[in-house]
Structure formats: structure tokens, C-alpha cells
Amino acid sequence: MAFLISVFLNEGWMRRHLGGPGWRPIVKASLIGLPLPICSCGVLVVGLALRRNGARKAPVCAFLASTPQAGTDALLVSWPILGPFMTLVRFVGAVIAGVVAGAFVRWLGVAQPPPHETTDLEPDCAGLCACHHHDPDHPHHAGESHHHEFADRKTRVRDAAHYAFVHLPGELASLLFVGVVIAAAIGVAIPENALQGLSLPLAYLLAVLIGIPTYACSLAIIPVAAGLVAAGLSPGAAFVFMACAPTTHVAAMLVLGREFGWRTTAAFVAAVALVAVG
């Protein structure tokens, strides 16, 4: 998907749909990821591809907050296990989480310079950000328009493939590995019955504290949540855990912290947790 974004969704498209001010880019970003069956780590790769091709921070954070919670595959699995009402709540909650996360990033004073002004988020720019401009009317190129157009397209595809399959995975591999190991250790250290038999406020608080750092994909978390509810946990607390774990895990925080800064990361995590509890 990062490869397809780099080839087909150029910087102009990103600026038009996910690069402007106001609410519309945030709402669009919250919705476009919903039909995509992307895992909790894969969504980080796609989100960074959007960012590095022209999307602003707030819409990218909206995309990262909504997509892991309510992909098509997650909703199809939620329906038979959790029931239609819980599935609907999960879908609506994912959209709201995306909008609120984008609003937090935008409102809490997090600097969002236009993507063309950033230099730290555009490695291997050639071929990815429509940088190979070509003027067919220039005397030097008048007779070579078709040849250069084909060459530019070929270069763009080649550079996009290198970016998506070599550069970006290599750049994120160490962060994702460390994050998943830490999150897995946290999950092993916490007993399965840690949230059972608690009052609602305390259960919600512990669900937030446990769910935020714990890594779980949006599919695997569904039977876990159903098992917790069957064992006596409040459905609301199970929903909080199910909303936080695929979205705010340690791997996601490490990637967001390095790419967007820890202030943006804190706003992102706070938004997801508040919407989940709400």
C-alpha cells in the first residue's frame, strides 16, 4: 500500500484532500482507512507513506487512530463474536477517535508546517514527491516529451518500490521489533483476571493503563475481549481495552515519537483513551 500511495497518490492529491486546514482533511482521513484490512503495525507504514507524500500531521494521526480499530476484517469478525451492537459501537468509536485525535494534534499547539517545508520526513525524495518536473515546451525538451514522460514514470515506480519495500521497512524494523517485544512482555506480566471483579471507574482506568502499551492486532483482540466479558468483566472496560491495544501500543508510540515528536504522540494517545472511555 505504501508503494501504491507513492506511485498513484501524488503530492498534489495529498495536499488537496489531506493537506488543507480545518476539519475536512481530518474527517476524510478518519474515514478512508475504515475499509482497509491493515494490521496494527502495517497501519504505521501506510500512515508514514501518507505523511511523506504530502499529508499533514493531524489527518495522518486521524488515520492512525481510526484504521486499526475498524478495518473491514475486524468488523466482520466482531459481528459474530461481540454482536451487532458492540460492532456498531466499535465502528462509530473508531471514527470519533480519529476525528478527536486529529483535533487534539491540531488544537494543542503542535506545529504543523506544510509538508513541502519539512525536510526531515522526506528521505529518498526523488520519484516520490513529484520532484521530477518536466516542461515539454522547453526548447531542449520539445522533441523528447514522450521519452522523458516514460522515463519519469519508470523512475517514479522504481523509486517508490525501493522506498516501500527497502527503505521504509528497514527504517521502522528496529522500532517495531523493540516495541512489540516490550508490549508482549507487558501482556505476559499482567494476569488475565486483572480486570475482573472491579468497580467500573477502576476497571476503566486499568483497561486504559494496560491497553495503551500492550500490542494486539485488531483481530486477535476480539476473542480476548469476548473472553473477558464472559468471565465477568464490564463490556465497557473490555471495549476500552479493545480500542487502545491495537492503536496506542508501544511500537506505535515509538514510531510516532520519532516521526512527529512526543508532544504529538501524547495528544494522539490521550485522544484515543478519552474516546474509548467515553
PDB file of C-alpha atoms in Angstrom:
ATOM      1  CA  MET A   1       0.000   0.000   0.000  1.00  0.00           C
ATOM      2  CA  ALA A   2       2.882   2.370   0.685  1.00  0.00           C
ATOM      3  CA  PHE A   3       4.142   1.572  -2.820  1.00  0.00           C
ATOM      4  CA  LEU A   4       0.737   2.306  -4.405  1.00  0.00           C
ATOM      5  CA  ILE A   5       0.428   5.565  -2.467  1.00  0.00           C
ATOM      6  CA  SER A   6       3.864   6.679  -3.630  1.00  0.00           C
ATOM      7  CA  VAL A   7       3.065   5.904  -7.282  1.00  0.00           C
ATOM      8  CA  PHE A   8      -0.567   6.931  -7.713  1.00  0.00           C
ATOM      9  CA  LEU A   9      -1.368   9.439  -4.949  1.00  0.00           C
ATOM     10  CA  ASN A  10       0.980  12.296  -5.719  1.00  0.00           C
ATOM     11  CA  GLU A  11       1.719  15.273  -3.532  1.00  0.00           C
ATOM     12  CA  GLY A  12      -0.958  17.367  -5.247  1.00  0.00           C
ATOM     13  CA  TRP A  13      -3.664  14.855  -4.339  1.00  0.00           C
ATOM     14  CA  MET A  14      -2.434  14.719  -0.737  1.00  0.00           C
ATOM     15  CA  ARG A  15      -2.427  18.498  -0.419  1.00  0.00           C
ATOM     16  CA  ARG A  16      -5.915  18.746  -1.858  1.00  0.00           C
ATOM     17  CA  HIS A  17      -7.510  16.092   0.366  1.00  0.00           C
ATOM     18  CA  LEU A  18      -5.278  15.672   3.445  1.00  0.00           C
ATOM     19  CA  GLY A  19      -3.144  18.810   3.427  1.00  0.00           C
ATOM     20  CA  GLY A  20      -5.530  21.709   3.961  1.00  0.00           C
ATOM     21  CA  PRO A  21      -6.600  23.425   7.172  1.00  0.00           C
ATOM     22  CA  GLY A  22      -9.855  22.841   9.018  1.00  0.00           C
ATOM     23  CA  TRP A  23     -11.935  19.773   9.787  1.00  0.00           C
ATOM     24  CA  ARG A  24     -12.440  18.261   6.349  1.00  0.00           C
ATOM     25  CA  PRO A  25      -8.967  16.646   5.961  1.00  0.00           C
ATOM     26  CA  ILE A  26      -9.247  15.170   9.468  1.00  0.00           C
ATOM     27  CA  VAL A  27     -12.694  13.690   8.812  1.00  0.00           C
ATOM     28  CA  LYS A  28     -11.592  12.360   5.419  1.00  0.00           C
ATOM     29  CA  ALA A  29      -8.533  10.696   6.942  1.00  0.00           C
ATOM     30  CA  SER A  30     -10.683   9.109   9.660  1.00  0.00           C
ATOM     31  CA  LEU A  31     -12.952   7.561   7.034  1.00  0.00           C
ATOM     32  CA  ILE A  32     -10.584   6.486   4.250  1.00  0.00           C
ATOM     33  CA  GLY A  33      -8.860   3.871   6.395  1.00  0.00           C
ATOM     34  CA  LEU A  34     -12.024   2.140   7.605  1.00  0.00           C
ATOM     35  CA  PRO A  35     -12.435  -0.328   4.708  1.00  0.00           C
ATOM     36  CA  LEU A  36      -8.732  -1.255   4.716  1.00  0.00           C
ATOM     37  CA  PRO A  37      -7.782  -4.562   6.389  1.00  0.00           C
ATOM     38  CA  ILE A  38      -4.453  -3.353   7.810  1.00  0.00           C
ATOM     39  CA  CYS A  39      -2.788  -4.764  10.918  1.00  0.00           C
ATOM     40  CA  SER A  40      -1.696  -2.647  13.868  1.00  0.00           C
ATOM     41  CA  CYS A  41       1.904  -2.367  12.629  1.00  0.00           C
ATOM     42  CA  GLY A  42       1.098  -2.194   8.917  1.00  0.00           C
ATOM     43  CA  VAL A  43      -1.008   0.907   9.500  1.00  0.00           C
ATOM     44  CA  LEU A  44       2.126   2.733  10.676  1.00  0.00           C
ATOM     45  CA  VAL A  45       3.835   2.055   7.337  1.00  0.00           C
ATOM     46  CA  VAL A  46       0.829   3.313   5.393  1.00  0.00           C
ATOM     47  CA  GLY A  47       0.452   6.358   7.667  1.00  0.00           C
ATOM     48  CA  LEU A  48       4.075   7.370   7.165  1.00  0.00           C
ATOM     49  CA  ALA A  49       3.687   6.927   3.413  1.00  0.00           C
ATOM     50  CA  LEU A  50       0.742   9.343   3.504  1.00  0.00           C
ATOM     51  CA  ARG A  51       2.751  11.830   5.542  1.00  0.00           C
ATOM     52  CA  ARG A  52       5.823  11.696   3.333  1.00  0.00           C
ATOM     53  CA  ASN A  53       3.726  12.214   0.234  1.00  0.00           C
ATOM     54  CA  GLY A  54       2.134  15.444   1.445  1.00  0.00           C
ATOM     55  CA  ALA A  55      -0.449  14.759   4.180  1.00  0.00           C
ATOM     56  CA  ARG A  56      -0.375  16.894   7.342  1.00  0.00           C
ATOM     57  CA  LYS A  57       0.158  15.609  10.867  1.00  0.00           C
ATOM     58  CA  ALA A  58      -3.434  15.942  12.075  1.00  0.00           C
ATOM     59  CA  PRO A  59      -5.031  13.913   9.240  1.00  0.00           C
ATOM     60  CA  VAL A  60      -2.305  11.257   9.478  1.00  0.00           C
ATOM     61  CA  CYS A  61      -2.935  10.895  13.226  1.00  0.00           C
ATOM     62  CA  ALA A  62      -6.668  10.656  12.498  1.00  0.00           C
ATOM     63  CA  PHE A  63      -5.947   7.846  10.033  1.00  0.00           C
ATOM     64  CA  LEU A  64      -3.732   6.024  12.554  1.00  0.00           C
ATOM     65  CA  ALA A  65      -6.364   6.311  15.295  1.00  0.00           C
ATOM     66  CA  SER A  66      -9.348   5.019  13.319  1.00  0.00           C
ATOM     67  CA  THR A  67      -7.968   2.408  10.923  1.00  0.00           C
ATOM     68  CA  PRO A  68      -6.641  -0.266  13.355  1.00  0.00           C
ATOM     69  CA  GLN A  69      -9.911  -0.281  15.296  1.00  0.00           C
ATOM     70  CA  ALA A  70     -12.404  -0.726  12.495  1.00  0.00           C
ATOM     71  CA  GLY A  71     -10.940  -2.364   9.406  1.00  0.00           C
ATOM     72  CA  THR A  72     -13.306  -4.433   7.309  1.00  0.00           C
ATOM     73  CA  ASP A  73     -11.836  -7.689   8.598  1.00  0.00           C
ATOM     74  CA  ALA A  74     -12.145  -6.559  12.228  1.00  0.00           C
ATOM     75  CA  LEU A  75     -15.811  -5.612  11.795  1.00  0.00           C
ATOM     76  CA  LEU A  76     -16.650  -8.904  10.065  1.00  0.00           C
ATOM     77  CA  VAL A  77     -15.094 -10.846  12.952  1.00  0.00           C
ATOM     78  CA  SER A  78     -16.643  -8.579  15.607  1.00  0.00           C
ATOM     79  CA  TRP A  79     -20.208  -9.188  14.420  1.00  0.00           C
ATOM     80  CA  PRO A  80     -20.477 -12.932  15.259  1.00  0.00           C
ATOM     81  CA  ILE A  81     -18.316 -12.740  18.398  1.00  0.00           C
ATOM     82  CA  LEU A  82     -19.372  -9.460  20.012  1.00  0.00           C
ATOM     83  CA  GLY A  83     -22.791  -8.962  18.454  1.00  0.00           C
ATOM     84  CA  PRO A  84     -24.189  -6.201  16.213  1.00  0.00           C
ATOM     85  CA  PHE A  85     -24.457  -3.529  18.921  1.00  0.00           C
ATOM     86  CA  MET A  86     -20.845  -3.821  20.095  1.00  0.00           C
ATOM     87  CA  THR A  87     -19.708  -3.923  16.463  1.00  0.00           C
ATOM     88  CA  LEU A  88     -21.603  -0.709  15.718  1.00  0.00           C
ATOM     89  CA  VAL A  89     -20.147   0.942  18.813  1.00  0.00           C
ATOM     90  CA  ARG A  90     -16.670  -0.102  17.753  1.00  0.00           C
ATOM     91  CA  PHE A  91     -17.148   1.333  14.255  1.00  0.00           C
ATOM     92  CA  VAL A  92     -18.588   4.659  15.467  1.00  0.00           C
ATOM     93  CA  GLY A  93     -15.967   4.855  18.212  1.00  0.00           C
ATOM     94  CA  ALA A  94     -13.174   4.397  15.673  1.00  0.00           C
ATOM     95  CA  VAL A  95     -14.437   7.291  13.539  1.00  0.00           C
ATOM     96  CA  ILE A  96     -14.818   9.541  16.586  1.00  0.00           C
ATOM     97  CA  ALA A  97     -11.357   8.558  17.851  1.00  0.00           C
ATOM     98  CA  GLY A  98      -9.842   9.541  14.512  1.00  0.00           C
ATOM     99  CA  VAL A  99     -11.554  12.935  14.456  1.00  0.00           C
ATOM    100  CA  VAL A 100     -10.695  13.684  18.093  1.00  0.00           C
ATOM    101  CA  ALA A 101      -7.064  12.568  17.675  1.00  0.00           C
ATOM    102  CA  GLY A 102      -6.690  14.843  14.664  1.00  0.00           C
ATOM    103  CA  ALA A 103      -8.337  17.703  16.565  1.00  0.00           C
ATOM    104  CA  PHE A 104      -6.045  17.207  19.578  1.00  0.00           C
ATOM    105  CA  VAL A 105      -2.954  17.290  17.393  1.00  0.00           C
ATOM    106  CA  ARG A 106      -4.257  20.418  15.659  1.00  0.00           C
ATOM    107  CA  TRP A 107      -5.523  22.278  18.732  1.00  0.00           C
ATOM    108  CA  LEU A 108      -2.834  21.565  21.323  1.00  0.00           C
ATOM    109  CA  GLY A 109      -0.329  23.800  19.592  1.00  0.00           C
ATOM    110  CA  VAL A 110       1.534  21.033  17.786  1.00  0.00           C
ATOM    111  CA  ALA A 111       3.409  22.719  14.963  1.00  0.00           C
ATOM    112  CA  GLN A 112       2.272  21.545  11.545  1.00  0.00           C
ATOM    113  CA  PRO A 113       4.341  23.185   8.828  1.00  0.00           C
ATOM    114  CA  PRO A 114       3.165  22.454   5.305  1.00  0.00           C
ATOM    115  CA  PRO A 115       4.703  19.190   4.050  1.00  0.00           C
ATOM    116  CA  HIS A 116       6.766  20.988   1.409  1.00  0.00           C
ATOM    117  CA  GLU A 117       8.558  22.898   4.181  1.00  0.00           C
ATOM    118  CA  THR A 118       9.609  19.792   6.096  1.00  0.00           C
ATOM    119  CA  THR A 119      12.972  18.288   5.342  1.00  0.00           C
ATOM    120  CA  ASP A 120      13.223  15.554   7.964  1.00  0.00           C
ATOM    121  CA  LEU A 121      10.325  13.490   6.647  1.00  0.00           C
ATOM    122  CA  GLU A 122      11.302  13.214   3.016  1.00  0.00           C
ATOM    123  CA  PRO A 123      14.144  10.733   2.533  1.00  0.00           C
ATOM    124  CA  ASP A 124      14.738   9.367  -0.934  1.00  0.00           C
ATOM    125  CA  CYS A 125      12.536  12.119  -2.299  1.00  0.00           C
ATOM    126  CA  ALA A 126      13.377  11.505  -5.944  1.00  0.00           C
ATOM    127  CA  GLY A 127      10.405   9.950  -7.669  1.00  0.00           C
ATOM    128  CA  LEU A 128       8.191  10.024  -4.563  1.00  0.00           C
ATOM    129  CA  CYS A 129       7.083  13.626  -4.276  1.00  0.00           C
ATOM    130  CA  ALA A 130       6.650  14.570  -7.925  1.00  0.00           C
ATOM    131  CA  CYS A 131      10.077  16.181  -7.841  1.00  0.00           C
ATOM    132  CA  HIS A 132      10.944  15.282 -11.445  1.00  0.00           C
ATOM    133  CA  HIS A 133       9.277  18.261 -13.094  1.00  0.00           C
ATOM    134  CA  HIS A 134       9.299  18.341 -16.840  1.00  0.00           C
ATOM    135  CA  ASP A 135       8.457  21.200 -19.166  1.00  0.00           C
ATOM    136  CA  PRO A 136       7.522  19.826 -22.599  1.00  0.00           C
ATOM    137  CA  ASP A 137       7.524  23.349 -24.065  1.00  0.00           C
ATOM    138  CA  HIS A 138      11.134  23.986 -23.163  1.00  0.00           C
ATOM    139  CA  PRO A 139      13.238  24.068 -26.377  1.00  0.00           C
ATOM    140  CA  HIS A 140      15.611  21.468 -25.013  1.00  0.00           C
ATOM    141  CA  HIS A 141      12.768  19.013 -24.374  1.00  0.00           C
ATOM    142  CA  ALA A 142      10.422  19.796 -27.233  1.00  0.00           C
ATOM    143  CA  GLY A 143      11.307  16.673 -29.220  1.00  0.00           C
ATOM    144  CA  GLU A 144      11.720  14.385 -26.231  1.00  0.00           C
ATOM    145  CA  SER A 145       8.462  14.859 -24.358  1.00  0.00           C
ATOM    146  CA  HIS A 146       7.166  11.310 -24.726  1.00  0.00           C
ATOM    147  CA  HIS A 147      10.541   9.730 -23.946  1.00  0.00           C
ATOM    148  CA  HIS A 148      11.062  11.799 -20.792  1.00  0.00           C
ATOM    149  CA  GLU A 149       7.494  11.232 -19.639  1.00  0.00           C
ATOM    150  CA  PHE A 150       8.018   7.469 -19.871  1.00  0.00           C
ATOM    151  CA  ALA A 151      11.419   7.733 -18.169  1.00  0.00           C
ATOM    152  CA  ASP A 152       9.976   9.838 -15.339  1.00  0.00           C
ATOM    153  CA  ARG A 153       7.167   7.334 -14.782  1.00  0.00           C
ATOM    154  CA  LYS A 154       9.621   4.430 -14.782  1.00  0.00           C
ATOM    155  CA  THR A 155      11.892   6.256 -12.333  1.00  0.00           C
ATOM    156  CA  ARG A 156       8.951   7.061 -10.075  1.00  0.00           C
ATOM    157  CA  VAL A 157       7.837   3.414  -9.962  1.00  0.00           C
ATOM    158  CA  ARG A 158      11.393   2.193  -9.301  1.00  0.00           C
ATOM    159  CA  ASP A 159      11.996   4.738  -6.518  1.00  0.00           C
ATOM    160  CA  ALA A 160       8.586   4.055  -4.992  1.00  0.00           C
ATOM    161  CA  ALA A 161       9.340   0.326  -4.894  1.00  0.00           C
ATOM    162  CA  HIS A 162      12.694   0.965  -3.206  1.00  0.00           C
ATOM    163  CA  TYR A 163      11.026   3.282  -0.694  1.00  0.00           C
ATOM    164  CA  ALA A 164       8.161   0.899   0.131  1.00  0.00           C
ATOM    165  CA  PHE A 165       9.985  -2.446   0.178  1.00  0.00           C
ATOM    166  CA  VAL A 166      13.524  -1.479   1.258  1.00  0.00           C
ATOM    167  CA  HIS A 167      13.872   1.943   2.845  1.00  0.00           C
ATOM    168  CA  LEU A 168      10.699   2.203   4.938  1.00  0.00           C
ATOM    169  CA  PRO A 169      10.687  -1.357   6.371  1.00  0.00           C
ATOM    170  CA  GLY A 170      14.366  -1.059   7.222  1.00  0.00           C
ATOM    171  CA  GLU A 171      13.786   2.288   8.878  1.00  0.00           C
ATOM    172  CA  LEU A 172      10.921   1.016  11.031  1.00  0.00           C
ATOM    173  CA  ALA A 173      12.087  -2.554  11.679  1.00  0.00           C
ATOM    174  CA  SER A 174      14.117  -1.872  14.831  1.00  0.00           C
ATOM    175  CA  LEU A 175      11.449   0.375  16.384  1.00  0.00           C
ATOM    176  CA  LEU A 176       8.668  -2.110  15.677  1.00  0.00           C
ATOM    177  CA  PHE A 177      10.733  -5.028  16.972  1.00  0.00           C
ATOM    178  CA  VAL A 178      11.584  -3.286  20.244  1.00  0.00           C
ATOM    179  CA  GLY A 179       8.026  -2.045  20.672  1.00  0.00           C
ATOM    180  CA  VAL A 180       6.415  -5.426  20.073  1.00  0.00           C
ATOM    181  CA  VAL A 181       8.844  -7.158  22.466  1.00  0.00           C
ATOM    182  CA  ILE A 182       8.121  -4.629  25.229  1.00  0.00           C
ATOM    183  CA  ALA A 183       4.366  -4.813  24.630  1.00  0.00           C
ATOM    184  CA  ALA A 184       4.460  -8.619  24.634  1.00  0.00           C
ATOM    185  CA  ALA A 185       6.376  -8.624  27.921  1.00  0.00           C
ATOM    186  CA  ILE A 186       3.752  -6.334  29.444  1.00  0.00           C
ATOM    187  CA  GLY A 187       0.978  -8.622  28.204  1.00  0.00           C
ATOM    188  CA  VAL A 188       2.658 -11.693  29.718  1.00  0.00           C
ATOM    189  CA  ALA A 189       3.304  -9.962  33.042  1.00  0.00           C
ATOM    190  CA  ILE A 190      -0.337  -8.944  33.550  1.00  0.00           C
ATOM    191  CA  PRO A 191      -2.659 -11.745  34.745  1.00  0.00           C
ATOM    192  CA  GLU A 192      -5.691 -12.477  32.592  1.00  0.00           C
ATOM    193  CA  ASN A 193      -8.061 -11.838  35.518  1.00  0.00           C
ATOM    194  CA  ALA A 194      -6.511  -8.483  36.441  1.00  0.00           C
ATOM    195  CA  LEU A 195      -9.602  -6.550  35.336  1.00  0.00           C
ATOM    196  CA  GLN A 196     -12.284  -8.808  36.745  1.00  0.00           C
ATOM    197  CA  GLY A 197     -14.408  -8.001  39.801  1.00  0.00           C
ATOM    198  CA  LEU A 198     -13.524  -4.305  39.816  1.00  0.00           C
ATOM    199  CA  SER A 199     -15.726  -1.239  40.113  1.00  0.00           C
ATOM    200  CA  LEU A 200     -16.442   0.465  36.792  1.00  0.00           C
ATOM    201  CA  PRO A 201     -14.215   3.542  37.237  1.00  0.00           C
ATOM    202  CA  LEU A 202     -11.286   1.433  38.402  1.00  0.00           C
ATOM    203  CA  ALA A 203     -11.887  -1.142  35.661  1.00  0.00           C
ATOM    204  CA  TYR A 204     -11.872   1.601  33.011  1.00  0.00           C
ATOM    205  CA  LEU A 205      -8.701   3.147  34.434  1.00  0.00           C
ATOM    206  CA  LEU A 206      -6.865  -0.174  34.498  1.00  0.00           C
ATOM    207  CA  ALA A 207      -8.147  -1.012  31.000  1.00  0.00           C
ATOM    208  CA  VAL A 208      -6.586   2.238  29.759  1.00  0.00           C
ATOM    209  CA  LEU A 209      -3.292   1.705  31.605  1.00  0.00           C
ATOM    210  CA  ILE A 210      -2.990  -1.901  30.402  1.00  0.00           C
ATOM    211  CA  GLY A 211      -4.361  -1.347  26.900  1.00  0.00           C
ATOM    212  CA  ILE A 212      -2.220   1.652  25.950  1.00  0.00           C
ATOM    213  CA  PRO A 213       1.198  -0.089  25.944  1.00  0.00           C
ATOM    214  CA  THR A 214       0.001  -3.612  25.070  1.00  0.00           C
ATOM    215  CA  TYR A 215       0.350  -4.731  21.447  1.00  0.00           C
ATOM    216  CA  ALA A 216      -2.560  -6.635  19.940  1.00  0.00           C
ATOM    217  CA  CYS A 217      -3.811  -6.731  16.378  1.00  0.00           C
ATOM    218  CA  SER A 218      -7.376  -5.630  15.733  1.00  0.00           C
ATOM    219  CA  LEU A 219      -8.476  -9.219  15.041  1.00  0.00           C
ATOM    220  CA  ALA A 220      -6.716 -11.037  17.885  1.00  0.00           C
ATOM    221  CA  ILE A 221      -8.083  -8.617  20.480  1.00  0.00           C
ATOM    222  CA  ILE A 222     -11.716  -9.521  19.679  1.00  0.00           C
ATOM    223  CA  PRO A 223     -11.848 -13.041  21.189  1.00  0.00           C
ATOM    224  CA  VAL A 224      -9.762 -11.778  24.125  1.00  0.00           C
ATOM    225  CA  ALA A 225     -12.347  -9.073  24.826  1.00  0.00           C
ATOM    226  CA  ALA A 226     -15.197 -11.569  24.448  1.00  0.00           C
ATOM    227  CA  GLY A 227     -13.481 -13.923  26.899  1.00  0.00           C
ATOM    228  CA  LEU A 228     -13.026 -11.117  29.437  1.00  0.00           C
ATOM    229  CA  VAL A 229     -16.717 -10.208  29.198  1.00  0.00           C
ATOM    230  CA  ALA A 230     -17.719 -13.869  29.584  1.00  0.00           C
ATOM    231  CA  ALA A 231     -15.531 -14.044  32.699  1.00  0.00           C
ATOM    232  CA  GLY A 232     -17.386 -11.134  34.294  1.00  0.00           C
ATOM    233  CA  LEU A 233     -15.605  -8.003  33.075  1.00  0.00           C
ATOM    234  CA  SER A 234     -17.747  -4.992  32.231  1.00  0.00           C
ATOM    235  CA  PRO A 235     -18.352  -4.765  28.454  1.00  0.00           C
ATOM    236  CA  GLY A 236     -17.369  -1.094  28.673  1.00  0.00           C
ATOM    237  CA  ALA A 237     -13.978  -1.908  30.180  1.00  0.00           C
ATOM    238  CA  ALA A 238     -13.451  -4.612  27.572  1.00  0.00           C
ATOM    239  CA  PHE A 239     -14.247  -2.058  24.868  1.00  0.00           C
ATOM    240  CA  VAL A 240     -11.687   0.376  26.328  1.00  0.00           C
ATOM    241  CA  PHE A 241      -9.016  -2.315  26.240  1.00  0.00           C
ATOM    242  CA  MET A 242     -10.057  -3.347  22.709  1.00  0.00           C
ATOM    243  CA  ALA A 243      -9.853   0.256  21.462  1.00  0.00           C
ATOM    244  CA  CYS A 244      -6.467   1.092  22.998  1.00  0.00           C
ATOM    245  CA  ALA A 245      -4.389  -2.056  22.433  1.00  0.00           C
ATOM    246  CA  PRO A 246      -4.349  -2.076  18.585  1.00  0.00           C
ATOM    247  CA  THR A 247      -3.857   1.704  18.365  1.00  0.00           C
ATOM    248  CA  THR A 248      -1.601   3.057  21.108  1.00  0.00           C
ATOM    249  CA  HIS A 249       0.808   0.167  21.686  1.00  0.00           C
ATOM    250  CA  VAL A 250       4.488   0.742  22.420  1.00  0.00           C
ATOM    251  CA  ALA A 251       5.569   0.167  18.822  1.00  0.00           C
ATOM    252  CA  ALA A 252       3.147   2.844  17.593  1.00  0.00           C
ATOM    253  CA  MET A 253       4.300   5.308  20.256  1.00  0.00           C
ATOM    254  CA  LEU A 254       7.967   4.782  19.368  1.00  0.00           C
ATOM    255  CA  VAL A 255       7.300   5.414  15.678  1.00  0.00           C
ATOM    256  CA  LEU A 256       5.067   8.445  16.316  1.00  0.00           C
ATOM    257  CA  GLY A 257       7.502   9.861  18.851  1.00  0.00           C
ATOM    258  CA  ARG A 258      10.383   9.745  16.425  1.00  0.00           C
ATOM    259  CA  GLU A 259       8.480  10.950  13.373  1.00  0.00           C
ATOM    260  CA  PHE A 260       6.100  13.548  14.863  1.00  0.00           C
ATOM    261  CA  GLY A 261       7.551  14.316  18.297  1.00  0.00           C
ATOM    262  CA  TRP A 262       6.445  13.226  21.757  1.00  0.00           C
ATOM    263  CA  ARG A 263       4.018  16.105  22.129  1.00  0.00           C
ATOM    264  CA  THR A 264       2.045  14.878  19.135  1.00  0.00           C
ATOM    265  CA  THR A 265       2.288  11.303  20.449  1.00  0.00           C
ATOM    266  CA  ALA A 266       0.887  12.336  23.839  1.00  0.00           C
ATOM    267  CA  ALA A 267      -2.026  14.121  22.155  1.00  0.00           C
ATOM    268  CA  PHE A 268      -2.699  11.067  19.996  1.00  0.00           C
ATOM    269  CA  VAL A 269      -2.703   8.612  22.924  1.00  0.00           C
ATOM    270  CA  ALA A 270      -4.828  10.916  25.109  1.00  0.00           C
ATOM    271  CA  ALA A 271      -7.447  11.290  22.376  1.00  0.00           C
ATOM    272  CA  VAL A 272      -7.777   7.539  21.788  1.00  0.00           C
ATOM    273  CA  ALA A 273      -8.034   6.825  25.541  1.00  0.00           C
ATOM    274  CA  LEU A 274     -10.612   9.561  26.208  1.00  0.00           C
ATOM    275  CA  VAL A 275     -12.829   8.481  23.316  1.00  0.00           C
ATOM    276  CA  ALA A 276     -12.580   4.831  24.387  1.00  0.00           C
ATOM    277  CA  VAL A 277     -13.656   5.656  27.955  1.00  0.00           C
ATOM    278  CA  GLY A 278     -16.383   7.998  26.666  1.00  0.00           C
TER     279      GLY A 278
END
